[in-house]
Short mmCIF file of C-alpha atoms in Angstrom, two decimals:
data_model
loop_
_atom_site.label_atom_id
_atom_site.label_comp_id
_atom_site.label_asym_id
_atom_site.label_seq_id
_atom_site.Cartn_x
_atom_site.Cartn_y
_atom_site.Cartn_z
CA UNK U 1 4.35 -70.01 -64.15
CA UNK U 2 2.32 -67.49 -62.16
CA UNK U 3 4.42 -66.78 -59.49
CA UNK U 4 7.31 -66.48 -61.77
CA UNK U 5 5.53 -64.49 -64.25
CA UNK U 6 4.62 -61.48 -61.28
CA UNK U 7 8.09 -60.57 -61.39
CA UNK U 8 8.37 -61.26 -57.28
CA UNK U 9 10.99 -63.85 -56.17
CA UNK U 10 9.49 -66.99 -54.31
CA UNK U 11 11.38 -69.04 -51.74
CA UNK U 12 12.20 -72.67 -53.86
CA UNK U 13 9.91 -74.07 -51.37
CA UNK U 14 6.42 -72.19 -52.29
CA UNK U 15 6.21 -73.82 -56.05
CA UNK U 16 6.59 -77.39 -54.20
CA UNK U 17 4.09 -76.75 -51.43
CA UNK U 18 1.71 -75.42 -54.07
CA UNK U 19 3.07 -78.69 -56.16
CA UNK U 20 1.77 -81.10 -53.33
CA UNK U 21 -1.70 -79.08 -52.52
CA UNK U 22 -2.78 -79.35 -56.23
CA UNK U 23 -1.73 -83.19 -56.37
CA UNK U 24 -3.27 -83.71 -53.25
CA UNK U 25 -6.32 -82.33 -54.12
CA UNK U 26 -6.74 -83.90 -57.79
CA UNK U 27 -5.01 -87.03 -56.83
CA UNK U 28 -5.09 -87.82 -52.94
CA UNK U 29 -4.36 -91.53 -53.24
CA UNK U 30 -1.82 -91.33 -55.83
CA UNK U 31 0.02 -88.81 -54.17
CA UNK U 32 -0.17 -91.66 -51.21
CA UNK U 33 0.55 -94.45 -52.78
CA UNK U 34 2.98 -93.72 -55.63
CA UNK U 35 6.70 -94.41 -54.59
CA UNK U 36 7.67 -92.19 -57.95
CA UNK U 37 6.48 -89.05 -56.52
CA UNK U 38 7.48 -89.75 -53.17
CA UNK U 39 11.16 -90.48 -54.32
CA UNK U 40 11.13 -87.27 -56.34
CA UNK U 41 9.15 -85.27 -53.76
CA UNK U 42 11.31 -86.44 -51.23
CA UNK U 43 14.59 -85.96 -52.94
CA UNK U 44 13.54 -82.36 -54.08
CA UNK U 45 13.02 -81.10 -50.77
CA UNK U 46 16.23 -82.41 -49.41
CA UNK U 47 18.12 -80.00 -52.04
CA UNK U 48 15.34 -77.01 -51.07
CA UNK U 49 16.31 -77.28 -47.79
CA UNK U 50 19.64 -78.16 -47.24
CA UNK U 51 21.71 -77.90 -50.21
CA UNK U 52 23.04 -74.54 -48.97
CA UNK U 53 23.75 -75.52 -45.78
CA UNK U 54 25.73 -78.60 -46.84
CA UNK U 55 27.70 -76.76 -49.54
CA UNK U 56 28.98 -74.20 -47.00
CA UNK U 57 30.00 -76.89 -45.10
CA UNK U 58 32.36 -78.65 -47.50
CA UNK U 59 33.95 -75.27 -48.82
CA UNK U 60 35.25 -74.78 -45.43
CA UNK U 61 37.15 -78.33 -46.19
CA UNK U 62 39.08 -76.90 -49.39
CA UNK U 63 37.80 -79.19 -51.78
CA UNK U 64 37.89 -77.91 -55.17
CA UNK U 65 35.32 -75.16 -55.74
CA UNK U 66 32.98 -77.56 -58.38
CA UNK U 67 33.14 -80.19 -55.79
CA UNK U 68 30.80 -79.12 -52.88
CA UNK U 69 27.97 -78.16 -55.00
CA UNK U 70 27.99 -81.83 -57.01
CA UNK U 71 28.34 -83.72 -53.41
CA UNK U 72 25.73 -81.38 -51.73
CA UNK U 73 22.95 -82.31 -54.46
CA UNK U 74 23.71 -85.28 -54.22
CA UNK U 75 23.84 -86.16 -50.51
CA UNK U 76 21.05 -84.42 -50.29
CA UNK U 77 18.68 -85.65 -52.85
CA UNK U 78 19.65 -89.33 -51.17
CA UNK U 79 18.54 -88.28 -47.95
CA UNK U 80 15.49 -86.45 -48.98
CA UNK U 81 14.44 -89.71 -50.71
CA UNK U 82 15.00 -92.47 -47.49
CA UNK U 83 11.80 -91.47 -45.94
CA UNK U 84 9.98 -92.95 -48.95
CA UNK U 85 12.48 -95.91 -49.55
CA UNK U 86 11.60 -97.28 -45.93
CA UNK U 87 7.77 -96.54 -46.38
CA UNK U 88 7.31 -97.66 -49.92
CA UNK U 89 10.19 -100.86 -49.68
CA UNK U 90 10.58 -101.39 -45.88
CA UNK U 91 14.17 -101.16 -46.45
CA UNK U 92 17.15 -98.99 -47.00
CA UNK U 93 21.00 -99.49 -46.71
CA UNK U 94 23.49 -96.02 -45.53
CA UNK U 95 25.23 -97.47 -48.40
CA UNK U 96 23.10 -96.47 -51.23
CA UNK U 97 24.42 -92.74 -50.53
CA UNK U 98 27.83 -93.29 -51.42
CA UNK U 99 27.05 -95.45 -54.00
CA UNK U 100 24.79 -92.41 -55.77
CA UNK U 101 27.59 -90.19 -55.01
CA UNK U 102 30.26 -92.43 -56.82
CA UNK U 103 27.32 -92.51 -60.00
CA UNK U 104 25.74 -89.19 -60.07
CA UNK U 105 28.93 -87.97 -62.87
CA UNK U 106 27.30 -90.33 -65.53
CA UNK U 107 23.73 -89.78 -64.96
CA UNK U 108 23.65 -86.42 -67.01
CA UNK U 109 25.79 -87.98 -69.70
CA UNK U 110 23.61 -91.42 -69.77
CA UNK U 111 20.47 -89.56 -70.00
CA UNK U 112 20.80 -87.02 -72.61
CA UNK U 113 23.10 -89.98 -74.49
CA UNK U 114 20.12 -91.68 -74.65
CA UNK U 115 17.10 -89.18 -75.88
CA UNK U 116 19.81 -88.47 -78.33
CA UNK U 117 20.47 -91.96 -79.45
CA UNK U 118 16.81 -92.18 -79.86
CA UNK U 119 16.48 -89.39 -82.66
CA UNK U 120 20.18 -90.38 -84.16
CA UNK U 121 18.86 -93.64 -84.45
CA UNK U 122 15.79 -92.45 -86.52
CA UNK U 123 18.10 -91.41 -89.60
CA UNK U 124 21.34 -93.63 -89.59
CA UNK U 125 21.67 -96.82 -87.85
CA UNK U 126 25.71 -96.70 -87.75
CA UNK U 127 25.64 -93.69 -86.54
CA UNK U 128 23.30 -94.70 -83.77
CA UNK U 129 25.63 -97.91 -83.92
CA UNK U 130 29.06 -95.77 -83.15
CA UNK U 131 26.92 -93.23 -80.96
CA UNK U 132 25.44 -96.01 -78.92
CA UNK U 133 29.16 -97.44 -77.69
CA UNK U 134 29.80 -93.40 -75.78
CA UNK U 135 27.15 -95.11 -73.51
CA UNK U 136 29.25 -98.15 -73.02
CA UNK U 137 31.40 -96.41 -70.53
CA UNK U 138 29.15 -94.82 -68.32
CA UNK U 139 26.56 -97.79 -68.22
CA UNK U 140 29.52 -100.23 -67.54
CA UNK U 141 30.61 -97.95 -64.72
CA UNK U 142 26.97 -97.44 -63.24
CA UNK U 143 26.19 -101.25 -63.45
CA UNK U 144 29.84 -101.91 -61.43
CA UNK U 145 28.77 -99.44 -58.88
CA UNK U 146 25.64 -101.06 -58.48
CA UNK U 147 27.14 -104.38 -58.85
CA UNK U 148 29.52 -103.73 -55.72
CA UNK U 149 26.91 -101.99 -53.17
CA UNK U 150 24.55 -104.43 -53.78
CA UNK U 151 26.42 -106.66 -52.21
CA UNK U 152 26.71 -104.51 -48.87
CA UNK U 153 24.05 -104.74 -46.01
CA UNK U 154 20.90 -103.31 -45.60
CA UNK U 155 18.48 -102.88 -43.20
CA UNK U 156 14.48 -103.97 -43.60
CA UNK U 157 11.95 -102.92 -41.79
CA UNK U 158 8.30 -104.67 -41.37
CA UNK U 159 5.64 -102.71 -42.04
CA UNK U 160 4.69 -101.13 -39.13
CA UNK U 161 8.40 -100.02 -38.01
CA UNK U 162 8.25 -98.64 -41.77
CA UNK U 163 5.61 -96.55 -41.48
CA UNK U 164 6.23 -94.94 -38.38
CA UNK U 165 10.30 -94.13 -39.22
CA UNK U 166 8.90 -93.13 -42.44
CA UNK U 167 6.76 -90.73 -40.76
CA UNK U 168 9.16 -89.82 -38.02
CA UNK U 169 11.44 -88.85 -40.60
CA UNK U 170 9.07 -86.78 -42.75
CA UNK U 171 8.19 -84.80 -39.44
CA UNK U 172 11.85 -83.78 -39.47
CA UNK U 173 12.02 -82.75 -43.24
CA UNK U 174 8.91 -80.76 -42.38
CA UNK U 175 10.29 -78.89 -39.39
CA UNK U 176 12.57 -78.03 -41.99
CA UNK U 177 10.11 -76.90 -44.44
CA UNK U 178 8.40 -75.09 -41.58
CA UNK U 179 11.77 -73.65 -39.84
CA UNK U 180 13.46 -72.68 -42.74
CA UNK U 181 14.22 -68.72 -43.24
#
C-alpha cells in the first residue's frame, strides 16, 4: 500500500522482495519450512519474471490473441513452483505442467463457484442444491485430468539431490530477479 499510494510505479518485483524481507524477518523458519509459501512464492515470481517474455513468444505462433497470455501464466507459475516441489517433496514429474495447463480454465470457475455456494447455501438449500451441480462439470473434468497424469512418471529425488537442484534452480530464478530490466 505505500509504494502504491506515492503515486510512483514499482517494478512487480519490489512488493515481492519487500514481501520476503518482512516474512523473513518476522518468520525466518516458516518462511523455510512452509511448502505453501514456497509454492506461491515460487509460482509468483515465475509470472514476474517471465510472463512477458513467454507471451511474446507464442504471439509470434498465431495462436488466438486470448491464448498466449492464459498459457504464459500458466507455464510459468508451474515452473516458478518446481524448485519448491523437489525441495519440499523430493519429487516432480515434466508432466504436471501440461496437466495444469489442460486445468487452469476451471480453476477460476471452481473457486468463486464455491465461496458462492457457501453464502447461497446459507439461505436456500435447493438453491445451493441446483447451484452446487455447475460445479459438477468442472470438478469432474479436474479430477479426470488428475486422474490421467497421475498415472504418468515422475522423478524423486533423495534428500540431498533435492536440496541442492532445489537450490540450483532458485539461483537461476534469482539471476532472473537480479538480471531483469
Amino acid at each position: 500500500y505505500t509504494i502504491a499510494s506515492t503515486g510512483n510505479r514499482v517494478a512487480p518485483r519490489t512488493p515481492l522482495a519487500l514481501a520476503i524481507i518482512i516474512l523473513s524477518l518476522s518468520d525466518p523458519l516458516g518462511v523455510l519450512y512452509d511448502a505453501g509459501f514456497a509454492l506461491s512464492f515460487g509460482a509468483t515470481l515465475g509470472i514476474i519474471l517471465c510472463k512477458e517474455r513467454i507471451e511474446w513468444l507464442l504471439s509470434k505462433l498465431s495462436l488466438p490473441k486470448n491464448i498466449a497470455p492464459y498459457f504464459s501464466i500458466t507455464l510459468w507459475a508451474s515452473i516458478g513452483s518446481i524448485p519448491a516441489l523437489i525441495y519440499h517433496f523430493g519429487t516432480f514429474s515434466p508432466f504436471s505442467i501440461i496437466a495444469n495447463i489442460l486445468i487452469a480454465w476451471v480453476l477460476g470457475w471452481i473457486l468463486f463457484g464455491s465461496v458462492a455456494l457457501i453464502f447461497i447455501a446459507k439461505f436456500s438449500s435447493f438453491l445451493s442444491f441446483v447451484f452446487g451441480y455447475t460445479l459438477y462439470i468442472p470438478v469432474k473434468y479436474l479430477m479426470w485430468v488428475g486422474n490421467i497424469f497421475a498415472s504418468f512418471p515422475s522423478i524423486s529425488f533423495s534428500h540431498e539431490q533435492a536440496i541442492l537442484i532445489s537450490l540450483f534452480l532458485y539461483g537461476i530464478l534469482a539471476l532472473f530477479f537480479v538480471l531483469d530490466d
